[in-house]
Amino acid sequence: MTTKSTTTRPRNGDAKETEAGQPPAEGTPSASHYKGLDLGTSRIVLATASGDRTRYRTELNAFVSLPYSKMTKAMLERESIHHRANGKEILAFGNRVDEFANILGGDTRRPMQTGVLNPSEPRNLEMLELALTKLCGRAGKNDKICFSVPSATNGSDADVIYHEQSIRTVLENLGFEVHSLNEGLAVVIAELKDHEFTGIGISFGAGMCNVSVSYLGLPVVQFSTTRAGDFIDYSASSVTGETPTTVRMRKESETFKLNGKSHGSSVDQALSVYYRDIIQTITLTLERVLNECRHLPPFKGPVPVIFSGGTAMVEGFHEELREALMRADLPFEILDVRRAKYGMNTTATGALVAAMANT
Ligand SMILES: Nc1ncnc2c1ncn2[C@@H]1O[C@H](COP(=O)(O)OP(=O)(O)O)[C@@H](O)[C@H]1O
Ligand SMILES: [Mg+2]
């Protein structure tokens, strides 16, 4: 089999703490009072305005259960890995848990699925509470946070309401004034200031793709699809017989490309099929919802599209998305299809800008 590659494409979010060159909070004396939180199915990104800079911290949204021993607990403390002792087990959360899952021969557990709290994980909220307490800390006086929420899929918003309310309560208990922001709109807010926040923002994540069509910062149409990164992993695993983890590692490796010329392995071919299905699903859904929309605003000229997210990182994705959207039958012209300059930090940046704007 030729699917294994050990080099992983560099991810913007890999660094535990990074800084952005373009601070949304420049010159704001009380900027450290604001936080933007991207609560994704596979990764959590926290943006904190600090003086004239923005700091980003990323954690994998996953955990493992380890058998309790004083030695294990001491090791987790020494390595600064978030954890909570719980009777005969220790629950460890975040960036390093893939390592433990490998050693123990199991899979990591995930508090979220398809953009919201994972209904089949009994410790879903407990683990998110641990993660958010460690990442965000207790709020000081007047501290504000804005977190990203997905759009409902297929018009059913009951799960999103429960998810949003549960996370809001966790953050309020930490002492924050809490706001929330749609994930697609966060992309627009982070990247389309020069277009007066008018355009289409798309976030291609693990559990979901979120789309927001915005006019002057107001959402015109918002939707999500659950055909995203996890869908690629499970579908390609199912048709090739490889594990989802093997497939995901190949998907994230530098040598996998979506360029239409692949004569690679069956895994590569399966990955290409499902990547293209994601692009097609987004394009067809956008066509349908915009053509059904009865109250389209008077867009003055062609409309820009900005996209972000881990699933969009693969080489060749940009070109295929651009081609599909340019060919789509939409009620207005597309100006261009651009990759977000904040990369994997885009949603957190949009949420941070919104936290500041809500004051
Ligand atoms: N370097 C990469 N190349 C290809 N896919 C990647 C890369 N990094 C992350 N991914 C994929 O992107 C998805 C995670 O993207 P992300 O935007 O963080 O999602 P979410 O916001 O849902 O947590 C996963 O499916 C992951 O496998
Ligand atoms: Mg995300």
Tab-separated table of C-alpha atoms and ligand atoms in Angstrom:
chain	number	residue	atom	x	y	z
A	1	MET	CA	0.000	0.000	0.000
A	2	THR	CA	1.330	3.463	-0.825
A	3	THR	CA	-0.884	5.513	1.428
A	4	LYS	CA	1.495	6.177	4.298
A	5	SER	CA	3.429	9.366	4.409
A	6	THR	CA	5.000	10.653	7.569
A	7	THR	CA	5.280	14.326	6.626
A	8	THR	CA	2.239	16.267	7.640
A	9	ARG	CA	1.368	19.442	5.800
A	10	PRO	CA	2.161	22.319	8.193
A	11	ARG	CA	-0.969	23.496	9.935
A	12	ASN	CA	-1.344	27.077	11.091
A	13	GLY	CA	-3.067	25.878	14.208
A	14	ASP	CA	-0.390	23.431	15.276
A	15	ALA	CA	1.526	25.907	17.356
A	16	LYS	CA	0.228	26.015	20.884
A	17	GLU	CA	0.546	29.756	20.919
A	18	THR	CA	0.986	32.017	17.926
A	19	GLU	CA	0.703	35.677	17.156
A	20	ALA	CA	-1.006	37.385	14.286
A	21	GLY	CA	0.543	40.232	12.376
A	22	GLN	CA	-2.727	42.091	12.010
A	23	PRO	CA	-4.233	42.929	15.352
A	24	PRO	CA	-7.930	43.712	15.240
A	25	ALA	CA	-7.504	45.566	18.500
A	26	GLU	CA	-4.682	47.940	17.653
A	27	GLY	CA	-4.426	50.823	20.063
A	28	THR	CA	-7.324	49.669	22.216
A	29	PRO	CA	-6.083	50.153	25.780
A	30	SER	CA	-8.455	47.611	27.326
A	31	ALA	CA	-7.979	45.025	24.548
A	32	SER	CA	-7.004	42.249	26.961
A	33	HIS	CA	-10.619	42.180	28.132
A	34	TYR	CA	-11.653	40.462	24.891
A	35	LYS	CA	-11.520	36.883	23.681
A	36	GLY	CA	-12.726	35.144	20.515
A	37	LEU	CA	-13.346	31.392	20.669
A	38	ASP	CA	-13.591	29.037	17.709
A	39	LEU	CA	-15.274	25.956	19.133
A	40	GLY	CA	-14.732	23.430	16.354
A	41	THR	CA	-15.507	19.723	16.210
A	42	SER	CA	-11.825	18.831	15.981
A	43	ARG	CA	-9.992	21.938	17.231
A	44	ILE	CA	-10.610	24.774	19.651
A	45	VAL	CA	-8.847	28.065	18.900
A	46	LEU	CA	-8.791	30.941	21.379
A	47	ALA	CA	-7.839	34.437	20.198
A	48	THR	CA	-6.961	36.950	22.911
A	49	ALA	CA	-6.345	40.604	22.222
A	50	SER	CA	-3.307	41.597	24.189
A	51	GLY	CA	-2.213	45.214	23.838
A	52	ASP	CA	-1.604	45.718	20.138
A	53	ARG	CA	-1.270	42.016	19.339
A	54	THR	CA	-3.516	39.003	19.065
A	55	ARG	CA	-2.430	35.722	20.626
A	56	TYR	CA	-3.825	32.393	19.494
A	57	ARG	CA	-3.923	29.135	21.403
A	58	THR	CA	-5.086	25.876	19.862
A	59	GLU	CA	-6.169	22.618	21.481
A	60	LEU	CA	-7.300	19.407	19.893
A	61	ASN	CA	-10.942	18.887	20.899
A	62	ALA	CA	-10.374	15.300	22.016
A	63	PHE	CA	-9.600	13.321	25.160
A	64	VAL	CA	-8.571	9.900	26.444
A	65	SER	CA	-9.268	8.004	29.621
A	66	LEU	CA	-6.087	6.675	31.317
A	67	PRO	CA	-5.962	4.281	34.272
A	68	TYR	CA	-5.314	6.279	37.470
A	69	SER	CA	-1.887	6.132	39.070
A	70	LYS	CA	0.131	8.744	40.943
A	71	MET	CA	2.873	8.347	38.353
A	72	THR	CA	0.528	9.042	35.420
A	73	LYS	CA	-0.868	12.073	37.210
A	74	ALA	CA	2.642	13.400	37.909
A	75	MET	CA	3.612	12.847	34.263
A	76	LEU	CA	0.555	14.780	33.004
A	77	GLU	CA	1.350	17.623	35.384
A	78	ARG	CA	5.006	17.683	34.356
A	79	GLU	CA	4.028	17.785	30.663
A	80	SER	CA	1.349	20.481	31.286
A	81	ILE	CA	-1.381	18.303	29.785
A	82	HIS	CA	-4.912	19.282	30.821
A	83	HIS	CA	-6.421	16.509	32.918
A	84	ARG	CA	-8.901	15.651	35.623
A	85	ALA	CA	-8.639	12.691	38.011
A	86	ASN	CA	-11.917	10.852	38.253
A	87	GLY	CA	-11.912	7.819	40.557
A	88	LYS	CA	-9.999	4.996	38.883
A	89	GLU	CA	-9.332	6.984	35.722
A	90	ILE	CA	-7.689	10.207	34.627
A	91	LEU	CA	-9.234	12.096	31.735
A	92	ALA	CA	-6.561	13.866	29.663
A	93	PHE	CA	-7.582	16.473	27.125
A	94	GLY	CA	-6.011	18.357	24.195
A	95	ASN	CA	-3.091	18.418	21.787
A	96	ARG	CA	-1.092	15.448	23.100
A	97	VAL	CA	-3.886	12.872	23.476
A	98	ASP	CA	-3.285	11.310	20.023
A	99	GLU	CA	0.023	10.028	21.438
A	100	PHE	CA	-1.690	8.303	24.375
A	101	ALA	CA	-4.404	6.854	22.169
A	102	ASN	CA	-1.686	5.363	19.927
A	103	ILE	CA	0.194	3.876	22.890
A	104	LEU	CA	-3.013	2.412	24.335
A	105	GLY	CA	-4.095	1.126	20.927
A	106	GLY	CA	-7.428	2.948	21.055
A	107	ASP	CA	-9.007	6.025	19.565
A	108	THR	CA	-9.424	9.425	21.137
A	109	ARG	CA	-12.900	10.362	22.341
A	110	ARG	CA	-14.526	13.546	21.107
A	111	PRO	CA	-16.819	15.908	23.042
A	112	MET	CA	-18.291	17.250	19.797
A	113	GLN	CA	-19.678	15.743	16.616
A	114	THR	CA	-20.979	17.501	13.483
A	115	GLY	CA	-20.475	20.942	15.047
A	116	VAL	CA	-22.371	20.409	18.315
A	117	LEU	CA	-22.127	18.435	21.591
A	118	ASN	CA	-21.616	14.759	20.774
A	119	PRO	CA	-24.782	12.929	21.919
A	120	SER	CA	-22.963	9.597	22.110
A	121	GLU	CA	-20.252	10.898	24.456
A	122	PRO	CA	-21.526	10.983	28.069
A	123	ARG	CA	-18.609	13.200	29.166
A	124	ASN	CA	-19.148	15.761	26.360
A	125	LEU	CA	-19.896	18.849	28.447
A	126	GLU	CA	-17.628	17.853	31.338
A	127	MET	CA	-14.647	17.695	28.959
A	128	LEU	CA	-15.502	20.978	27.251
A	129	GLU	CA	-15.834	22.608	30.658
A	130	LEU	CA	-12.335	21.359	31.549
A	131	ALA	CA	-10.915	22.565	28.225
A	132	LEU	CA	-12.555	25.995	28.357
A	133	THR	CA	-11.566	26.543	31.989
A	134	LYS	CA	-7.911	25.774	31.143
A	135	LEU	CA	-7.888	27.745	27.882
A	136	CYS	CA	-9.902	30.826	28.851
A	137	GLY	CA	-9.237	30.989	32.601
A	138	ARG	CA	-11.507	32.866	34.976
A	139	ALA	CA	-12.716	36.193	33.618
A	140	GLY	CA	-11.593	39.449	35.137
A	141	LYS	CA	-13.898	42.428	35.592
A	142	ASN	CA	-15.639	43.400	32.301
A	143	ASP	CA	-14.053	40.519	30.339
A	144	LYS	CA	-16.019	39.574	27.243
A	145	ILE	CA	-15.928	36.492	25.082
A	146	CYS	CA	-17.598	35.636	21.790
A	147	PHE	CA	-17.771	31.992	20.659
A	148	SER	CA	-18.606	30.478	17.278
A	149	VAL	CA	-21.780	28.464	16.729
A	150	PRO	CA	-22.739	26.493	13.616
A	151	SER	CA	-25.861	26.931	11.538
A	152	ALA	CA	-28.536	24.300	11.804
A	153	THR	CA	-28.355	21.484	9.271
A	154	ASN	CA	-31.513	20.756	7.231
A	155	GLY	CA	-33.438	23.469	9.066
A	156	SER	CA	-33.442	21.632	12.408
A	157	ASP	CA	-31.939	23.949	15.023
A	158	ALA	CA	-32.856	22.075	18.247
A	159	ASP	CA	-29.346	20.600	18.682
A	160	VAL	CA	-27.690	23.950	18.014
A	161	ILE	CA	-29.900	25.686	20.605
A	162	TYR	CA	-28.954	23.107	23.273
A	163	HIS	CA	-25.254	23.260	22.317
A	164	GLU	CA	-25.150	27.058	22.327
A	165	GLN	CA	-26.963	27.369	25.647
A	166	SER	CA	-24.732	24.748	27.327
A	167	ILE	CA	-21.504	26.458	26.214
A	168	ARG	CA	-22.866	29.868	27.139
A	169	THR	CA	-23.524	28.621	30.690
A	170	VAL	CA	-19.957	27.214	31.001
A	171	LEU	CA	-18.464	30.561	29.915
A	172	GLU	CA	-20.818	32.604	32.110
A	173	ASN	CA	-19.829	30.434	35.074
A	174	LEU	CA	-16.223	31.464	34.364
A	175	GLY	CA	-17.396	35.068	34.788
A	176	PHE	CA	-17.446	36.270	31.152
A	177	GLU	CA	-19.991	38.455	29.436
A	178	VAL	CA	-20.839	36.034	26.642
A	179	HIS	CA	-21.783	36.558	22.990
A	180	SER	CA	-22.020	34.078	20.155
A	181	LEU	CA	-21.429	34.382	16.431
A	182	ASN	CA	-22.295	32.181	13.475
A	183	GLU	CA	-19.168	30.424	12.165
A	184	GLY	CA	-19.671	31.446	8.514
A	185	LEU	CA	-20.281	35.049	9.547
A	186	ALA	CA	-17.073	34.936	11.632
A	187	VAL	CA	-15.141	34.322	8.381
A	188	VAL	CA	-16.797	37.389	6.805
A	189	ILE	CA	-16.114	39.543	9.886
A	190	ALA	CA	-12.443	38.478	10.007
A	191	GLU	CA	-11.707	38.961	6.328
A	192	LEU	CA	-14.150	41.265	4.556
A	193	LYS	CA	-13.757	44.600	6.341
A	194	ASP	CA	-12.594	46.172	3.049
A	195	HIS	CA	-15.847	45.008	1.426
A	196	GLU	CA	-17.965	46.418	4.272
A	197	PHE	CA	-18.580	42.868	5.501
A	198	THR	CA	-20.473	42.021	2.341
A	199	GLY	CA	-19.740	38.647	0.792
A	200	ILE	CA	-19.821	34.899	1.329
A	201	GLY	CA	-17.826	33.285	4.156
A	202	ILE	CA	-17.271	29.530	4.151
A	203	SER	CA	-15.556	27.493	6.869
A	204	PHE	CA	-14.607	23.940	5.817
A	205	GLY	CA	-14.145	22.152	9.152
A	206	ALA	CA	-14.040	18.598	10.447
A	207	GLY	CA	-17.648	18.092	11.484
A	208	MET	CA	-19.308	20.680	9.265
A	209	CYS	CA	-19.003	23.223	6.510
A	210	ASN	CA	-20.637	26.505	7.473
A	211	VAL	CA	-21.692	29.152	4.969
A	212	SER	CA	-22.876	32.699	5.560
A	213	VAL	CA	-23.964	35.137	2.873
A	214	SER	CA	-23.640	38.542	4.478
A	215	TYR	CA	-24.725	42.044	3.464
A	216	LEU	CA	-23.097	44.883	5.440
A	217	GLY	CA	-22.403	42.417	8.266
A	218	LEU	CA	-25.990	41.175	8.400
A	219	PRO	CA	-26.626	37.508	7.646
A	220	VAL	CA	-28.819	37.102	4.548
A	221	VAL	CA	-28.605	33.317	4.279
A	222	GLN	CA	-26.792	30.873	6.558
A	223	PHE	CA	-26.551	27.113	6.358
A	224	SER	CA	-24.303	24.180	7.141
A	225	THR	CA	-23.653	20.748	5.707
A	226	THR	CA	-22.261	17.768	7.594
A	227	ARG	CA	-20.192	16.701	4.592
A	228	ALA	CA	-16.817	17.872	5.868
A	229	GLY	CA	-13.463	16.458	7.049
A	230	ASP	CA	-14.864	13.643	9.216
A	231	PHE	CA	-17.189	12.642	6.384
A	232	ILE	CA	-14.135	12.264	4.100
A	233	ASP	CA	-12.315	10.145	6.708
A	234	TYR	CA	-15.220	7.774	7.411
A	235	SER	CA	-16.358	7.451	3.793
A	236	ALA	CA	-12.846	6.825	2.405
A	237	SER	CA	-12.230	4.360	5.247
A	238	SER	CA	-15.446	2.530	4.465
A	239	VAL	CA	-14.691	2.028	0.759
A	240	THR	CA	-10.994	1.135	1.153
A	241	GLY	CA	-11.025	-0.930	4.361
A	242	GLU	CA	-8.351	1.310	5.939
A	243	THR	CA	-8.978	2.823	9.379
A	244	PRO	CA	-10.290	6.420	9.540
A	245	THR	CA	-7.024	7.409	11.278
A	246	THR	CA	-4.861	5.981	8.444
A	247	VAL	CA	-7.014	7.781	5.917
A	248	ARG	CA	-6.851	11.045	7.876
A	249	MET	CA	-3.060	10.852	8.125
A	250	ARG	CA	-2.830	10.422	4.361
A	251	LYS	CA	-5.284	13.288	3.828
A	252	GLU	CA	-3.142	15.571	6.002
A	253	SER	CA	0.183	14.506	4.490
A	254	GLU	CA	2.092	16.937	2.271
A	255	THR	CA	2.157	14.580	-0.676
A	256	PHE	CA	-1.599	14.203	-1.098
A	257	LYS	CA	-2.913	16.666	-3.692
A	258	LEU	CA	-6.319	17.269	-5.180
A	259	ASN	CA	-5.239	18.050	-8.710
A	260	GLY	CA	-7.264	15.707	-10.864
A	261	LYS	CA	-4.148	13.951	-12.178
A	262	SER	CA	-3.845	11.439	-9.373
A	263	HIS	CA	-2.984	7.928	-10.429
A	264	GLY	CA	-2.320	7.147	-6.794
A	265	SER	CA	-3.549	4.468	-4.456
A	266	SER	CA	-7.173	3.589	-3.841
A	267	VAL	CA	-7.064	5.751	-0.701
A	268	ASP	CA	-5.959	8.759	-2.765
A	269	GLN	CA	-8.729	8.128	-5.261
A	270	ALA	CA	-11.349	7.756	-2.520
A	271	LEU	CA	-10.120	10.966	-0.826
A	272	SER	CA	-10.410	12.865	-4.128
A	273	VAL	CA	-13.948	11.593	-4.676
A	274	TYR	CA	-15.144	12.744	-1.247
A	275	TYR	CA	-13.310	16.098	-1.371
A	276	ARG	CA	-15.087	16.798	-4.652
A	277	ASP	CA	-18.391	15.702	-3.157
A	278	ILE	CA	-17.938	18.304	-0.397
A	279	ILE	CA	-17.283	21.047	-2.959
A	280	GLN	CA	-20.254	19.953	-5.029
A	281	THR	CA	-22.579	19.755	-2.005
A	282	ILE	CA	-21.661	23.296	-0.907
A	283	THR	CA	-22.070	24.663	-4.450
A	284	LEU	CA	-25.438	22.996	-5.083
A	285	THR	CA	-26.802	23.996	-1.665
A	286	LEU	CA	-25.672	27.593	-2.195
A	287	GLU	CA	-27.369	27.639	-5.591
A	288	ARG	CA	-30.591	26.264	-4.149
A	289	VAL	CA	-30.862	28.483	-1.069
A	290	LEU	CA	-29.922	31.683	-2.914
A	291	ASN	CA	-32.323	31.016	-5.781
A	292	GLU	CA	-35.101	30.282	-3.264
A	293	CYS	CA	-34.319	33.428	-1.229
A	294	ARG	CA	-37.159	35.965	-1.630
A	295	HIS	CA	-35.413	38.928	-0.003
A	296	LEU	CA	-31.983	39.207	-1.534
A	297	PRO	CA	-30.343	42.547	-0.708
A	298	PRO	CA	-29.252	44.910	-3.503
A	299	PHE	CA	-25.622	43.760	-3.864
A	300	LYS	CA	-23.708	46.576	-5.594
A	301	GLY	CA	-21.490	44.593	-7.927
A	302	PRO	CA	-19.864	41.147	-7.826
A	303	VAL	CA	-19.656	39.425	-4.441
A	304	PRO	CA	-16.393	38.082	-2.915
A	305	VAL	CA	-16.107	34.580	-1.441
A	306	ILE	CA	-13.668	33.855	1.427
A	307	PHE	CA	-12.987	30.354	2.649
A	308	SER	CA	-11.053	28.858	5.574
A	309	GLY	CA	-10.756	25.684	7.671
A	310	GLY	CA	-8.616	22.552	7.853
A	311	THR	CA	-10.520	20.700	5.148
A	312	ALA	CA	-9.698	23.448	2.643
A	313	MET	CA	-5.933	23.175	3.243
A	314	VAL	CA	-5.209	20.450	0.738
A	315	GLU	CA	-3.392	21.551	-2.435
A	316	GLY	CA	-5.783	21.886	-5.359
A	317	PHE	CA	-8.847	22.610	-3.174
A	318	HIS	CA	-8.786	26.348	-3.928
A	319	GLU	CA	-8.752	25.832	-7.700
A	320	GLU	CA	-11.566	23.262	-7.656
A	321	LEU	CA	-13.724	25.378	-5.344
A	322	ARG	CA	-13.166	28.464	-7.482
A	323	GLU	CA	-14.114	26.602	-10.652
A	324	ALA	CA	-17.280	25.160	-9.080
A	325	LEU	CA	-18.456	28.487	-7.635
A	326	MET	CA	-17.658	30.483	-10.786
A	327	ARG	CA	-19.753	27.996	-12.787
A	328	ALA	CA	-22.647	27.970	-10.300
A	329	ASP	CA	-26.035	29.378	-11.260
A	330	LEU	CA	-26.288	32.145	-8.646
A	331	PRO	CA	-28.510	35.266	-8.627
A	332	PHE	CA	-25.387	37.494	-8.587
A	333	GLU	CA	-21.871	37.470	-9.948
A	334	ILE	CA	-18.922	36.197	-7.869
A	335	LEU	CA	-15.994	38.650	-7.664
A	336	ASP	CA	-13.340	36.122	-6.623
A	337	VAL	CA	-12.816	33.078	-4.404
A	338	ARG	CA	-10.080	33.782	-1.867
A	339	ARG	CA	-8.397	31.777	0.894
A	340	ALA	CA	-8.636	33.495	4.296
A	341	LYS	CA	-5.361	35.146	5.270
A	342	TYR	CA	-5.786	34.212	8.947
A	343	GLY	CA	-5.749	30.525	7.936
A	344	MET	CA	-6.784	28.188	10.752
A	345	ASN	CA	-7.213	31.215	13.057
A	346	THR	CA	-9.918	32.868	10.924
A	347	THR	CA	-13.014	31.921	12.950
A	348	ALA	CA	-11.353	32.850	16.261
A	349	THR	CA	-10.295	36.202	14.756
A	350	GLY	CA	-13.859	36.936	13.587
A	351	ALA	CA	-15.199	36.031	17.023
A	352	LEU	CA	-12.645	38.338	18.668
A	353	VAL	CA	-13.636	41.251	16.410
A	354	ALA	CA	-17.287	40.555	17.279
A	355	ALA	CA	-16.506	40.451	21.036
A	356	MET	CA	-15.043	43.945	20.685
A	357	ALA	CA	-17.843	45.233	18.486
A	358	ASN	CA	-20.478	44.051	20.955
A	359	THR	CA	-19.298	46.533	23.551
B	1	LIG	N1	-2.805	20.070	6.951
B	1	LIG	C1	-3.989	19.554	6.679
B	1	LIG	N2	-4.256	19.030	5.448
B	1	LIG	C2	-5.454	18.473	5.188
B	1	LIG	N3	-6.458	18.420	6.084
B	1	LIG	C3	-6.241	18.941	7.306
B	1	LIG	C4	-5.014	19.539	7.665
B	1	LIG	N4	-5.101	19.979	8.933
B	1	LIG	C5	-6.326	19.646	9.353
B	1	LIG	N5	-7.015	19.019	8.391
B	1	LIG	C6	-8.378	18.488	8.454
B	1	LIG	O1	-9.239	19.580	8.724
B	1	LIG	C7	-10.266	19.207	9.623
B	1	LIG	C8	-10.204	20.105	10.834
B	1	LIG	O2	-10.382	21.415	10.396
B	1	LIG	P1	-10.876	22.547	11.407
B	1	LIG	O3	-11.108	23.768	10.595
B	1	LIG	O4	-9.946	22.638	12.545
B	1	LIG	O5	-12.257	21.883	11.858
B	1	LIG	P2	-13.245	22.200	13.053
B	1	LIG	O6	-13.396	23.687	13.076
B	1	LIG	O7	-14.491	21.491	12.674
B	1	LIG	O8	-12.626	21.681	14.296
B	1	LIG	C9	-10.023	17.735	9.977
B	1	LIG	O9	-10.855	16.923	9.177
B	1	LIG	C10	-8.556	17.537	9.622
B	1	LIG	O10	-8.278	16.202	9.230
B	2	MG	MG	-12.830	25.541	13.439
